Amino acid sequence: PYAVYKATADYSMLSKLQHEIGRKDYILADIEYAENVTLKLLTVPEMAEKLEEDLIQWTNANIATEYLGIEILKIDEQTSKVI
């Protein structure tokens, strides 16, 4: 099972977020491009609180996060993509 989050930030934060997420055991499942950029992020439930803390730290609290719940997903171990 994975804890699923939606995180919305300014485009100026996107490259930093992608870089930092890639350094952790978080999965960037999707990116939605609109007025702001919205990321769909996955993590093991035990790391959910840490994910929120990291997002706030990486963006100096310039991010809106929303917990979407727990989902059972199959992840490709080589690409870290949802199958």
Steps between C-alpha positions, in 0.01 A plus 500: 500500500606858431398829655397729215546877508424787269747787528446831319775757459627774273684394185818653639510216756458213253864420422599518868209274597582247227865496609424459871226240446745298289748496787245348740287186496197695379333428167394778265200333336367788290543869421209724401583828330249783548519843664727330753668161484335213688692188591350165595738343749511155654677378809471214744253596772775503765673785312190712433569756772864528391390562140288796610787636712743465209267676256461793739876520558591476129258779404531723809132420569390624155307183418149370557477131585193282514490144631291290261504173694653154478508310172620153413720550194750293308826686434764405243816469710731605216316815390305585821190543283151380585407195293 
